[in-house]
Tab-separated table of C-alpha atoms and ligand atoms in Angstrom:
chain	number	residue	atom	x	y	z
S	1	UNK	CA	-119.610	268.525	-10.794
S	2	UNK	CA	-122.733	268.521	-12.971
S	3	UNK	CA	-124.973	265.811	-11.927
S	4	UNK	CA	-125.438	262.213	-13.803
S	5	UNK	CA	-127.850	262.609	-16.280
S	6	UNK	CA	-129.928	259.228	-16.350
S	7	UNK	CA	-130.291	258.027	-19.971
S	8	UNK	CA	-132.883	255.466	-20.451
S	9	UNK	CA	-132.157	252.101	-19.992
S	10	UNK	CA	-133.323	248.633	-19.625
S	11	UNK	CA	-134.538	248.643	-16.355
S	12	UNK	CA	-135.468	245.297	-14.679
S	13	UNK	CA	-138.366	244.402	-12.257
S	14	UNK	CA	-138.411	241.275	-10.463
S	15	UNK	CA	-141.361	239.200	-9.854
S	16	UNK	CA	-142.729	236.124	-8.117
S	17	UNK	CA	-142.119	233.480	-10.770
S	18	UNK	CA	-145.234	232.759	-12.667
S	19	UNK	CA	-146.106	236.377	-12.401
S	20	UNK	CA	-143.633	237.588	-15.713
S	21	UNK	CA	-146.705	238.222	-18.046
S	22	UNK	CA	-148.700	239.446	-15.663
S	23	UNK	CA	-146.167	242.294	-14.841
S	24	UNK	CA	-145.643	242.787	-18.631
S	25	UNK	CA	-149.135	243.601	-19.013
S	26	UNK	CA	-149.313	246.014	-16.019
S	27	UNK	CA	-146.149	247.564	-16.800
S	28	UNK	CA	-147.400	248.185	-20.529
S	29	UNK	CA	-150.621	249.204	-19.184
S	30	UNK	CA	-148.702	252.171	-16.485
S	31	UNK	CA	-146.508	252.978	-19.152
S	32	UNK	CA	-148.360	253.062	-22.662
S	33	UNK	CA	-147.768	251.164	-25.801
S	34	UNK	CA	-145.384	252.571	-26.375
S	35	UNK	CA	-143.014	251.874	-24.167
S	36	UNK	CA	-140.486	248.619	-24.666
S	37	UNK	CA	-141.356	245.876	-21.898
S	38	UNK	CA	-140.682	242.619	-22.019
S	39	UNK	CA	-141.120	239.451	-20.126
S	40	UNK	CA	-137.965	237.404	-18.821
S	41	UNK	CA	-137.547	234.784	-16.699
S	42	UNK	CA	-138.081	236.281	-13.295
S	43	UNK	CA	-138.703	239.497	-13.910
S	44	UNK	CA	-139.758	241.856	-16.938
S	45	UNK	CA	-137.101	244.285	-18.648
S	46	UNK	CA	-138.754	247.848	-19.295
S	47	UNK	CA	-136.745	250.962	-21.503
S	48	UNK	CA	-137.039	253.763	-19.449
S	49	UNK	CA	-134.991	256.800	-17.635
S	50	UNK	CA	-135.394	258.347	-14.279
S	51	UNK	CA	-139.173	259.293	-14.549
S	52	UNK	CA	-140.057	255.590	-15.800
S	53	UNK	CA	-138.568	254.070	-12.810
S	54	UNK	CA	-140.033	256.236	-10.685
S	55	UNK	CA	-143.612	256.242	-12.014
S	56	UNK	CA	-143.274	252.090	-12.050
S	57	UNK	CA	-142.116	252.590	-7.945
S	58	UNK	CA	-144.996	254.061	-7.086
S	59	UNK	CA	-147.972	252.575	-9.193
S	60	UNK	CA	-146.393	248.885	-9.690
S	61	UNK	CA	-148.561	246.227	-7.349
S	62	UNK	CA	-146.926	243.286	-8.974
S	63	UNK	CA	-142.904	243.714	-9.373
S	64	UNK	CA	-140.599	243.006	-6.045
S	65	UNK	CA	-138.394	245.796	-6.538
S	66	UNK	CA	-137.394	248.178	-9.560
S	67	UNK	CA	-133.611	247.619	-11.020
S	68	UNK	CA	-131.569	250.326	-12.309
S	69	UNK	CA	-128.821	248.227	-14.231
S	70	UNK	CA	-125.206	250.424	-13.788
S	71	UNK	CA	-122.720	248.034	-15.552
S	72	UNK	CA	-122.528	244.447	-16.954
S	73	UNK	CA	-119.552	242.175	-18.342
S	74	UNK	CA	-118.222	239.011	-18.443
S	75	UNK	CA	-116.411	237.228	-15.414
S	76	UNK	CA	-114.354	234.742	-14.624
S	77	UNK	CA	-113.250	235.820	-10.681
S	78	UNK	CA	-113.045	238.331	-7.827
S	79	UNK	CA	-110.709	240.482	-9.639
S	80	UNK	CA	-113.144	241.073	-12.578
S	81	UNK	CA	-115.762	241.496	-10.783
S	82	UNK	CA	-113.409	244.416	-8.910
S	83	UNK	CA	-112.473	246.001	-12.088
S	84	UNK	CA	-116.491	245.943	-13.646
S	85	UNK	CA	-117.529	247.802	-10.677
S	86	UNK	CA	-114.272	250.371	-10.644
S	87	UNK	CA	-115.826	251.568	-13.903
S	88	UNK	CA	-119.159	253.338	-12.131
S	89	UNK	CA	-118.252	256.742	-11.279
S	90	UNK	CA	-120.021	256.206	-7.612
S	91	UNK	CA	-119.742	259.481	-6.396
S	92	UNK	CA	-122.371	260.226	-8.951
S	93	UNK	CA	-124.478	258.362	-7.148
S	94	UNK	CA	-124.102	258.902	-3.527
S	95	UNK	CA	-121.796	261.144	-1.032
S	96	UNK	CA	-118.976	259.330	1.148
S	97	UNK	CA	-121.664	260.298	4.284
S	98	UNK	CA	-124.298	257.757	2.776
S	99	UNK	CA	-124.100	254.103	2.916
S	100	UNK	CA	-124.266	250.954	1.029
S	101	UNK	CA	-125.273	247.248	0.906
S	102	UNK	CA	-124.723	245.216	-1.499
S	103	UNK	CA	-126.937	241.878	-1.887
S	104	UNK	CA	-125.892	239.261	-4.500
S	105	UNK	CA	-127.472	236.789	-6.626
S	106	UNK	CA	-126.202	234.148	-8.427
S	107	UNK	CA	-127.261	231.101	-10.833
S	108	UNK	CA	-124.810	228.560	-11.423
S	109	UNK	CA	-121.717	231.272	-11.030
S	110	UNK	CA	-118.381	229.570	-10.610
S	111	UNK	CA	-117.012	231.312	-8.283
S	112	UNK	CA	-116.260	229.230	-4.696
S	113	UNK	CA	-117.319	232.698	-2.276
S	114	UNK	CA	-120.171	234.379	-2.592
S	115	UNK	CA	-119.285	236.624	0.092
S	116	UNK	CA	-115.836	237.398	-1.295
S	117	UNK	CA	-117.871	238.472	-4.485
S	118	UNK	CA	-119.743	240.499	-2.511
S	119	UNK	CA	-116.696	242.086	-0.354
S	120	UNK	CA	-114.742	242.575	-4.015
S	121	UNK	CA	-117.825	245.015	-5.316
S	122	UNK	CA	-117.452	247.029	-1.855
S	123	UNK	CA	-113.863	247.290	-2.405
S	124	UNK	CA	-114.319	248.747	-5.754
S	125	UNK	CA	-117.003	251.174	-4.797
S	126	UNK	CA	-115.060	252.494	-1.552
S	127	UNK	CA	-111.783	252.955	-3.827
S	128	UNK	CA	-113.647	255.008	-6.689
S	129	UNK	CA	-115.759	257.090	-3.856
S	130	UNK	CA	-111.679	257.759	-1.701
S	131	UNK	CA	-110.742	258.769	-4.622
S	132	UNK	CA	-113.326	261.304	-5.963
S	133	UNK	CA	-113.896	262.233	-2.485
S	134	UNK	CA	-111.199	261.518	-0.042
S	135	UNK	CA	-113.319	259.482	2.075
S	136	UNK	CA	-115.516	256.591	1.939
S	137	UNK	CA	-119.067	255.201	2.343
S	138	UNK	CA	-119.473	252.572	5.292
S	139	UNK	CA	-122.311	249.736	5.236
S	140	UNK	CA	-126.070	249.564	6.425
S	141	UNK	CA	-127.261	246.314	6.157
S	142	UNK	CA	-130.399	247.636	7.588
S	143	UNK	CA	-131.602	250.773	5.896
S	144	UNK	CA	-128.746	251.916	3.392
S	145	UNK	CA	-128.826	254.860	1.319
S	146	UNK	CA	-127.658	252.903	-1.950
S	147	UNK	CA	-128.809	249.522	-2.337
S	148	UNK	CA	-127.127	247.637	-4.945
S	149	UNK	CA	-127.767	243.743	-6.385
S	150	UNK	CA	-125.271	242.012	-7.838
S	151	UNK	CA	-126.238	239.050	-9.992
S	152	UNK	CA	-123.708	236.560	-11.405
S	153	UNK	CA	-125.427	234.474	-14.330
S	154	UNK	CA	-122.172	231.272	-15.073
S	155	UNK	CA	-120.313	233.943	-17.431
S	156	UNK	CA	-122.046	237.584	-17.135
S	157	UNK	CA	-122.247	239.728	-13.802
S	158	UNK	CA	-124.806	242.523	-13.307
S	159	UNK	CA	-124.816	244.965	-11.297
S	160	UNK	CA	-128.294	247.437	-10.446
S	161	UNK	CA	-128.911	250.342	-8.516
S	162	UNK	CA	-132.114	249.213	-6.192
S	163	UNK	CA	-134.581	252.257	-6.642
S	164	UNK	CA	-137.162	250.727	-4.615
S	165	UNK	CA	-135.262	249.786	-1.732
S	166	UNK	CA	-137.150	247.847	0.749
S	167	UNK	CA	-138.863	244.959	-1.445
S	168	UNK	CA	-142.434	247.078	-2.726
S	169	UNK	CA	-144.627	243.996	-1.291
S	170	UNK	CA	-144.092	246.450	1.894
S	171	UNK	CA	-146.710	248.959	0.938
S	172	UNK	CA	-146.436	250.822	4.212
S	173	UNK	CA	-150.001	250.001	5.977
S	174	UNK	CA	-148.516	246.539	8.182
S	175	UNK	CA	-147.840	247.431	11.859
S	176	UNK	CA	-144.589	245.890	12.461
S	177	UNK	CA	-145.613	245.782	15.913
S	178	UNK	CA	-149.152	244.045	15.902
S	179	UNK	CA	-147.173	241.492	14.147
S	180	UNK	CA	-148.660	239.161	10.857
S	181	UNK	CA	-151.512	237.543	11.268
S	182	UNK	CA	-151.697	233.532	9.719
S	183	UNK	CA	-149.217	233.342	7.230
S	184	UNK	CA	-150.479	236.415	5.327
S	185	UNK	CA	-149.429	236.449	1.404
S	186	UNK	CA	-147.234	239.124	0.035
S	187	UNK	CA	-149.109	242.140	-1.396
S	188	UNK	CA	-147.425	241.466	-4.632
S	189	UNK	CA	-149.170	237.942	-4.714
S	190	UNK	CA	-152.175	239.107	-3.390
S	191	UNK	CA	-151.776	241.744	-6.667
S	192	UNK	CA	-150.838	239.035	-9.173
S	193	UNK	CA	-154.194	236.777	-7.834
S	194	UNK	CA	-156.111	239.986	-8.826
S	195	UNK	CA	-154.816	240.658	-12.394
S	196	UNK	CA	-154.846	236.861	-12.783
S	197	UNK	CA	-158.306	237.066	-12.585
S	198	UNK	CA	-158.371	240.187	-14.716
S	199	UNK	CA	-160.275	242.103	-11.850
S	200	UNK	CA	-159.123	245.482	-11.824
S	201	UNK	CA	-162.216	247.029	-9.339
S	202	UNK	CA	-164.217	247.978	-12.366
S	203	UNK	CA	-168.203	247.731	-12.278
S	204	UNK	CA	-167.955	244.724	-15.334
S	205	UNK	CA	-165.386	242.973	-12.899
S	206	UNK	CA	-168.270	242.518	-9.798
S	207	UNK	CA	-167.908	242.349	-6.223
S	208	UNK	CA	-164.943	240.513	-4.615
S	209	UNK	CA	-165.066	238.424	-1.380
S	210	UNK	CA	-162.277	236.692	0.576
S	211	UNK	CA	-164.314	234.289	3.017
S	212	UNK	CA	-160.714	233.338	4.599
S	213	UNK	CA	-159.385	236.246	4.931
S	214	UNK	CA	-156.506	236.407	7.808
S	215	UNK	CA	-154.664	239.809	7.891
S	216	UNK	CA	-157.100	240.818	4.649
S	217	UNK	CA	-154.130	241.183	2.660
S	218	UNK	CA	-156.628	240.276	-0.771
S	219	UNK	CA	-159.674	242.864	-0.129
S	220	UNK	CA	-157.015	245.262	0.974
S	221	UNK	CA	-154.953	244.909	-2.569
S	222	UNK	CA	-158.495	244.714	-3.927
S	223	UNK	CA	-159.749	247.877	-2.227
S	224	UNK	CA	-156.306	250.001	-3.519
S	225	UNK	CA	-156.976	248.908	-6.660
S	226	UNK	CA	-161.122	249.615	-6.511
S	227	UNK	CA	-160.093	253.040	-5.063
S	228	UNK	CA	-157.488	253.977	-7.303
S	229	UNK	CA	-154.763	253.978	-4.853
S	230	UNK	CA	-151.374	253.953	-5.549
S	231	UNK	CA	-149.662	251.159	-4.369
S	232	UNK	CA	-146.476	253.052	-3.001
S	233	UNK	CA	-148.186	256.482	-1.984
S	234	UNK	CA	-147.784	255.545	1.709
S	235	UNK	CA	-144.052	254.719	1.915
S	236	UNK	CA	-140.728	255.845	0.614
S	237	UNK	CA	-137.829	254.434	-2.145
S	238	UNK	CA	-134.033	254.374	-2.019
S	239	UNK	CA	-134.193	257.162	-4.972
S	240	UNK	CA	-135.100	259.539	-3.362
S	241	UNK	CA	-131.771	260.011	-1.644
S	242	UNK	CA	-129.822	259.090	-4.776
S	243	UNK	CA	-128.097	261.967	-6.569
S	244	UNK	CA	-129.056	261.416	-9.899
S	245	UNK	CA	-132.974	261.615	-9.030
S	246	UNK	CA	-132.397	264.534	-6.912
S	247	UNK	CA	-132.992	266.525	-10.336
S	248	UNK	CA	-136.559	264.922	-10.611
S	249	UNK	CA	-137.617	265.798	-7.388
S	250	UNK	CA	-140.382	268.092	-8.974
S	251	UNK	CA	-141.375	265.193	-11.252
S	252	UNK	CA	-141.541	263.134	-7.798
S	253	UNK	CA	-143.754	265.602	-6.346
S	254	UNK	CA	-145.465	265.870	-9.190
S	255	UNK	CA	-146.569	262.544	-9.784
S	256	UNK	CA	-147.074	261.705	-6.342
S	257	UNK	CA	-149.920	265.057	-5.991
S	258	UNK	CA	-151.277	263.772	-9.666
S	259	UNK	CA	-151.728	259.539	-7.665
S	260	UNK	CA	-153.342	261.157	-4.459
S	261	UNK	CA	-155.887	263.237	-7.188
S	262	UNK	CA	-156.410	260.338	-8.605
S	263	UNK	CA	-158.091	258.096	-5.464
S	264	UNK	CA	-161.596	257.566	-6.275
S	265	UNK	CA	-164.948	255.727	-4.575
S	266	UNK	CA	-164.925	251.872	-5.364
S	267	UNK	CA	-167.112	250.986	-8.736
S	268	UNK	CA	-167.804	247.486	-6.733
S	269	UNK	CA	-168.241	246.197	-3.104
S	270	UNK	CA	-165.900	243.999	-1.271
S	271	UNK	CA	-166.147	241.607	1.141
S	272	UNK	CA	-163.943	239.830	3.783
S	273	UNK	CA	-164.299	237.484	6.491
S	274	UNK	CA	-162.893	235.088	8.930
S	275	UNK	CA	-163.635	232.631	11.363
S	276	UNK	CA	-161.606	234.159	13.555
S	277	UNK	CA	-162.681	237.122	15.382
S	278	UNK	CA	-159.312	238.281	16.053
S	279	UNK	CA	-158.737	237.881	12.602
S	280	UNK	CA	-161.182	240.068	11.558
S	281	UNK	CA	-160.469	242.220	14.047
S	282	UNK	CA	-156.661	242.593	12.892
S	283	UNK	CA	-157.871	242.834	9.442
S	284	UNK	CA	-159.905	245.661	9.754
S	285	UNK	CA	-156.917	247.779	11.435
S	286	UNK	CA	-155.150	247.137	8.999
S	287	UNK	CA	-157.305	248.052	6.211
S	288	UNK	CA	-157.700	251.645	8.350
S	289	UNK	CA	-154.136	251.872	7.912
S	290	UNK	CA	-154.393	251.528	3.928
S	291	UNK	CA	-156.993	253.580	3.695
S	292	UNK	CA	-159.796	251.769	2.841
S	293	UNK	CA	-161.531	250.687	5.643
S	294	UNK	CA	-164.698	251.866	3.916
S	295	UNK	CA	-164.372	250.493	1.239
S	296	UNK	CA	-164.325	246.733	2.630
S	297	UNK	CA	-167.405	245.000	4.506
S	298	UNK	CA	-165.797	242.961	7.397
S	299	UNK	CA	-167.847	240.437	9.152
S	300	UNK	CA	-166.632	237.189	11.627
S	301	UNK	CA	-168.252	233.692	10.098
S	302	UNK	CA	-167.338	230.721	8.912
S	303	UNK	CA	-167.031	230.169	5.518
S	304	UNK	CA	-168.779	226.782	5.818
S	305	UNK	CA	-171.909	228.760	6.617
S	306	UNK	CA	-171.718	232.261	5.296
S	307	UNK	CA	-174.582	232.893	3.048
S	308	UNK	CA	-173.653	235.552	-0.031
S	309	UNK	CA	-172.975	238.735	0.633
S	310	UNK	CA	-174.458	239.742	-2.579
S	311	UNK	CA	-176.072	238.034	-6.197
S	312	UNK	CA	-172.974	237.578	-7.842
S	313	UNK	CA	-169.176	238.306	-7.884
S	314	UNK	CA	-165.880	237.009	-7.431
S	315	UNK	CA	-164.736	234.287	-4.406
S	316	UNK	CA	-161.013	234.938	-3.721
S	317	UNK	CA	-158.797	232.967	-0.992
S	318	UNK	CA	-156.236	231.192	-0.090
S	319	UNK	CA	-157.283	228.584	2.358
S	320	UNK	CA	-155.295	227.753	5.322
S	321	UNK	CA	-153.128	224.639	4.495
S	322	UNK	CA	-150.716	222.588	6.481
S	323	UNK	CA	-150.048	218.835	7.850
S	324	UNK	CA	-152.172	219.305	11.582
S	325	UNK	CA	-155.503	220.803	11.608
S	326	UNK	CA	-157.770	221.933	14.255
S	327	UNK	CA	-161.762	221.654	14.343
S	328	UNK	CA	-163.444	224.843	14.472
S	329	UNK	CA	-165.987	226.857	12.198
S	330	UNK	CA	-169.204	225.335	11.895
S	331	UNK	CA	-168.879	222.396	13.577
S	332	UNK	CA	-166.180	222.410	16.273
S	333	UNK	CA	-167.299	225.378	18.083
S	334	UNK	CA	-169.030	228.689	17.826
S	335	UNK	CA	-166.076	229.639	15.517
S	336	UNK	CA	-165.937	232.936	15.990
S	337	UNK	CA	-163.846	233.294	19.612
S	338	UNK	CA	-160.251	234.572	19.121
S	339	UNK	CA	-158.421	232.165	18.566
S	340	UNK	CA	-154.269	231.307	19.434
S	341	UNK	CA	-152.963	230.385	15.714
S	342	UNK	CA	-150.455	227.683	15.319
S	343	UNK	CA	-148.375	227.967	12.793
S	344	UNK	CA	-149.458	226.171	9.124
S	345	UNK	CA	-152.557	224.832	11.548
S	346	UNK	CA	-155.369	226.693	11.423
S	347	UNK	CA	-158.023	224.671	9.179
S	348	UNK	CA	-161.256	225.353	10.669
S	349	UNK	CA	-163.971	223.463	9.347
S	350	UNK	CA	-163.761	220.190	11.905
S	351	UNK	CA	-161.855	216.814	10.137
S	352	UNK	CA	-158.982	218.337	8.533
S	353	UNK	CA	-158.765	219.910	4.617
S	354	UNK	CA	-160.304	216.945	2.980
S	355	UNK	CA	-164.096	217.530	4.967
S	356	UNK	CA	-163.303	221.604	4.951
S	357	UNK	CA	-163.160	221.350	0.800
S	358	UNK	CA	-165.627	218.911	0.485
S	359	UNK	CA	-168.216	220.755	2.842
S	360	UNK	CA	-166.857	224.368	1.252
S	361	UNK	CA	-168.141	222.958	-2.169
S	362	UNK	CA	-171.247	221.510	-1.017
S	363	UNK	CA	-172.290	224.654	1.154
S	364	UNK	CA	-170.556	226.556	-2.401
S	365	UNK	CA	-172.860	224.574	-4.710
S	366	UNK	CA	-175.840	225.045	-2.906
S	367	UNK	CA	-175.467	228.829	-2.137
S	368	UNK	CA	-173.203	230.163	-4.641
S	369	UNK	CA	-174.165	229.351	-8.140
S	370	UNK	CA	-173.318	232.307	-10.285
S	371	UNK	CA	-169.753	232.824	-8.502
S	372	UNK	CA	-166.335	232.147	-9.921
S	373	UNK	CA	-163.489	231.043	-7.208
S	374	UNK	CA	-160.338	231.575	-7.427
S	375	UNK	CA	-158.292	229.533	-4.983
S	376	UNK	CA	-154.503	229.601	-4.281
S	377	UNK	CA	-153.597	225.990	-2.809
S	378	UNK	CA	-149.832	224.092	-3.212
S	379	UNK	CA	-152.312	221.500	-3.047
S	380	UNK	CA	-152.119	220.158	-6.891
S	381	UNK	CA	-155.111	217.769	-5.648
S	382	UNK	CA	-157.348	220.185	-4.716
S	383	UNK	CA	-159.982	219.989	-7.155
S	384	UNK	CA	-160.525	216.578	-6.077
S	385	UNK	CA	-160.784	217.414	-2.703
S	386	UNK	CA	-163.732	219.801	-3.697
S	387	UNK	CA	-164.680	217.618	-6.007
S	388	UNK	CA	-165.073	220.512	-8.657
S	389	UNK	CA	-163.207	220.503	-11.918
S	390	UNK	CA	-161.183	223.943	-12.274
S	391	UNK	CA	-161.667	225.714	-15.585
S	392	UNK	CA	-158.054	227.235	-15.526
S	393	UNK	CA	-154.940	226.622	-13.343
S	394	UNK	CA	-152.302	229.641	-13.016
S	395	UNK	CA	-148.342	228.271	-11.648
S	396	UNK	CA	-147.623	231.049	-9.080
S	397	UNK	CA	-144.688	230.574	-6.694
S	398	UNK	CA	-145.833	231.622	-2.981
S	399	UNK	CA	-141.735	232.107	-2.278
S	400	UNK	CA	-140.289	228.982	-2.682
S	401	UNK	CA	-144.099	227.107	-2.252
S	402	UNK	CA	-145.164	226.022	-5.774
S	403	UNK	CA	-148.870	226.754	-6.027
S	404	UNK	CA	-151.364	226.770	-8.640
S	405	UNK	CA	-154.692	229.518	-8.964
S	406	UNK	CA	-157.220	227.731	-9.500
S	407	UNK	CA	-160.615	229.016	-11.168
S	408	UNK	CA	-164.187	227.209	-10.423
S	409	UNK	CA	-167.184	227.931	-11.798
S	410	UNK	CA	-169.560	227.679	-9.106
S	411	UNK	CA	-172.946	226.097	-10.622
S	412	UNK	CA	-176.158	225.273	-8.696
S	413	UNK	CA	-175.504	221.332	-7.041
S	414	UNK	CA	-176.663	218.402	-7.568
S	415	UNK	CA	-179.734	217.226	-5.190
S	416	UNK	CA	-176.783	214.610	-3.232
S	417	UNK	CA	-174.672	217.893	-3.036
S	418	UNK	CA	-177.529	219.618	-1.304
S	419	UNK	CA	-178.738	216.902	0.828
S	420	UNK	CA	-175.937	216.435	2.298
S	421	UNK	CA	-175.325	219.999	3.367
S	422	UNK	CA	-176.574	221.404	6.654
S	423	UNK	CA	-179.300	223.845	5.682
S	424	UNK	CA	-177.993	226.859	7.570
S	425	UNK	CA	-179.301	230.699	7.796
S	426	UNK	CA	-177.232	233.848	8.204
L	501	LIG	C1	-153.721	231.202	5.029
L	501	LIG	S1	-154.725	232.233	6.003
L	501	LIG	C2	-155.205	233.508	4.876
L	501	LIG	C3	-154.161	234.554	4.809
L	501	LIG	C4	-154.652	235.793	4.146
L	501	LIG	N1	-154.837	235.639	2.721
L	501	LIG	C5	-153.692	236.925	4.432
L	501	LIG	O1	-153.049	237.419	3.503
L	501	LIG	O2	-153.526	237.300	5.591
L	501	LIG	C6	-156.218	231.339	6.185
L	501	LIG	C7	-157.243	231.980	7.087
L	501	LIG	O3	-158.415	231.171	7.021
L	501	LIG	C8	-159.080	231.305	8.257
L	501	LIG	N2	-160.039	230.193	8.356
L	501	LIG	C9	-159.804	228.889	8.665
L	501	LIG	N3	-160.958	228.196	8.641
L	501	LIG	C10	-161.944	229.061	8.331
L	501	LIG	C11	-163.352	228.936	8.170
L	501	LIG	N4	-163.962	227.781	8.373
L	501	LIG	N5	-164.043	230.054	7.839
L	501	LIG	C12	-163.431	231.250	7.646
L	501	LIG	N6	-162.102	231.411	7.815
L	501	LIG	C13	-161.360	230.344	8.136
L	501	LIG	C14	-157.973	231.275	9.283
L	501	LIG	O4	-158.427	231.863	10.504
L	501	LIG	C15	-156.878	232.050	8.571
L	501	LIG	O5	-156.906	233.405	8.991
């Protein structure tokens, strides 16, 4: 049988939800021009074939997966939904020793069973593959071969070939074992923040600093980027064991050689820090294991006291927020033992968020005029809490968290500001 030969189609990335343009831009900016992308609700549609979805795989830091669409029609039940996906011939795709999961999504679908949706779309793909082959797939939930989604809009179904596989927020460099640090943000997110900001690690965008760091997630995304490092160069996709990709394995290998040639010293320095040593500590292993611990100057201090690192540049966090707070940092304690993390606790400035922002701005007013923040708070109040009016406000989701990005301009203080600050040295 000659293999499928992948014509291009509209392939769909999902994103976090107030990311859409942001991905748009990216995608245009991987692809060229000329290339067809356009923002949806959710996600961004791009025209491409085999090479497209691979090159988007590999070099995407914003989209949650990469969708290969196979077959969509209208629905009404079960039994459609059987006889859409009896139409893929599925043995182009995979061999009856490979396996299969299928994950479904659905807005406002009328059907009572999810499940027996789901269970309907096996059925159809194990019948097509027994009869090709004579024998059929079985299931991984885990780590299957062929990932498919199914999503049910009230009237339409969809159904997509997964390329990506495990979600590409999982770069590759997190030790599953040293588990996550303080409720560390997606590398997508962490991504999105960036381009928000429109830093892309050139010398005109300045230096970037996280003063909050936790697991570093931000200066690590911030490093890639700075070093020209492909976000997916240190992990693998579900195409590659497809059939259909199997005759762009030279294109793979290609591409993947051209990315590693590509890697470059950073144009501007970045900084990270946390109160917590252990933090730091964790931090700094993992930006080893992305390949940029050089690229990132680590230090353990509390952002209520840490003096610049440099003149000028970019202040990029997202603060620790959540309803019981601990006093630590500058006045609590030396703020820089290891600490045991409670979940959604960890505020560490001594009085809970409302002194931490208020003495952030003040020691921020005093020390950093010149900077722009960028903050990424569910906390719609927040610029009253700093007491600092933002000069934009970006909706991201965090997951289901609504949040906004905030942007300050950080200008010298008033002489109340100042006096009211501790007058600290480094
Ligand atoms: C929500 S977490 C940041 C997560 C991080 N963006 C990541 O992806 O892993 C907030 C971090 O702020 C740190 N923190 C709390 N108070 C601090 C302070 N006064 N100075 C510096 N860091 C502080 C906590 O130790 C925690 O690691």
């Amino acid at each position: 049988m000659s293999p499928l030969t992948l014509d291009r189609v509209a392939l769909f990335l999902p994103c976090a939800a107030g990311t859409e343009a942001l991905l748009a831009d990216e995608c245009a900016r991987l692809l060229g021009s000329g290339v067809g992308v356009q923002a949806g609700r959710g996600g961004v549609a791009v025209h491409g074939d085999a090479v497209t979805a691979m090159h988007l795989n590999l070099h995407s830091r914003l989209a949650q997966r990469v969708l290969w669409p196979l077959t969509h029609g209208p629905y009404a039940n079960e039994h459609d939904l059987y006889a859409l996906a009896r139409g893929v011939p599925w043995a182009d795709w995979i061999t009856p020793q490979q396996t299969l999961r299928i994950d479904t999504t659905a807005q406002r679908s009328p059907l009572q069973s999810l499940n027996f949706a789901t269970l309907r779309v096996k059925d159809a793909v194990c019948d097509v593959m027994r009869e090709a082959t004579g024998a059929r797939p079985s299931i991984d939930t885990h780590r299957p071969d062929l990932p498919l989604a199914l999503h049910l809009s009230p009237t339409h179904a969809t159904l997509y070939v997964d390329t990506s596989g495990q979600a590409l927020f999982k770069r590759g460099w997190r030790d599953a074992q040293a588990g996550k640090g303080e409720a560390p943000l997606k590398e997508t997110l962490a991504a999105a923040m960036l381009a928000a900001a429109d830093w892309h690690g050139r010398a005109q965008d300045g230096a970037l600093f996280d003063p909050c760091c936790g697991a570093g997630t931000i200066a690590i995304e911030a490093a890639q980027i700075a070093c020209g490092i492909a976000p997916g160069l240190q992990r693998h996709f579900a195409f590659e064991k497809l059939l259909p990709f199997r005759t762009h394995q030279h294109d793979w290998q290609r591409m993947k050689t051209q990315a590693r040639a590509a890697q470059h010293a950073p144009a501007v320095p970045i900084y990270a820090g946390d109160v917590s040593f252990r933090m730091t500590d964790f931090a700094t292993q993992n930006a080893g294991r992305a390949g940029v611990r050089g690229a990132i100057e680590y230090k353990t201090a509390d952002a209520l006291q840490r003096l610049p690192p440099c003149a000028r540049g970019v202040l990029m966090m997202n603060p620790p927020y959540g309803e019981r707070m601990t006093a630590k940092g500058a006045r609590g304690g030396d703020g820089i033992q290891a600490q045991s993390h409670q979940s959604r606790e960890a505020f560490d400035g001594g009085g809970g968020p409302t002194e931490f922002f208020s003495r952030l701005a003040a020691h921020w007013k005093r020390h950093y005029a010149g900077w722009t923040a960028w903050i990424l708070s569910p906390d719609m109040k927040l610029p009253q809490a700093l007491r600092l009016k933002e000069s934009r406000r970006v909706p991201i989701w965090n997951g289901p968290i609504e949040c906004r990005l905030f942007r300050f301009e950080l200008v010298a203080g008033s002489a109340r500001d100042s006096a009211n600050t501790p007058s600290i040295s480094a």
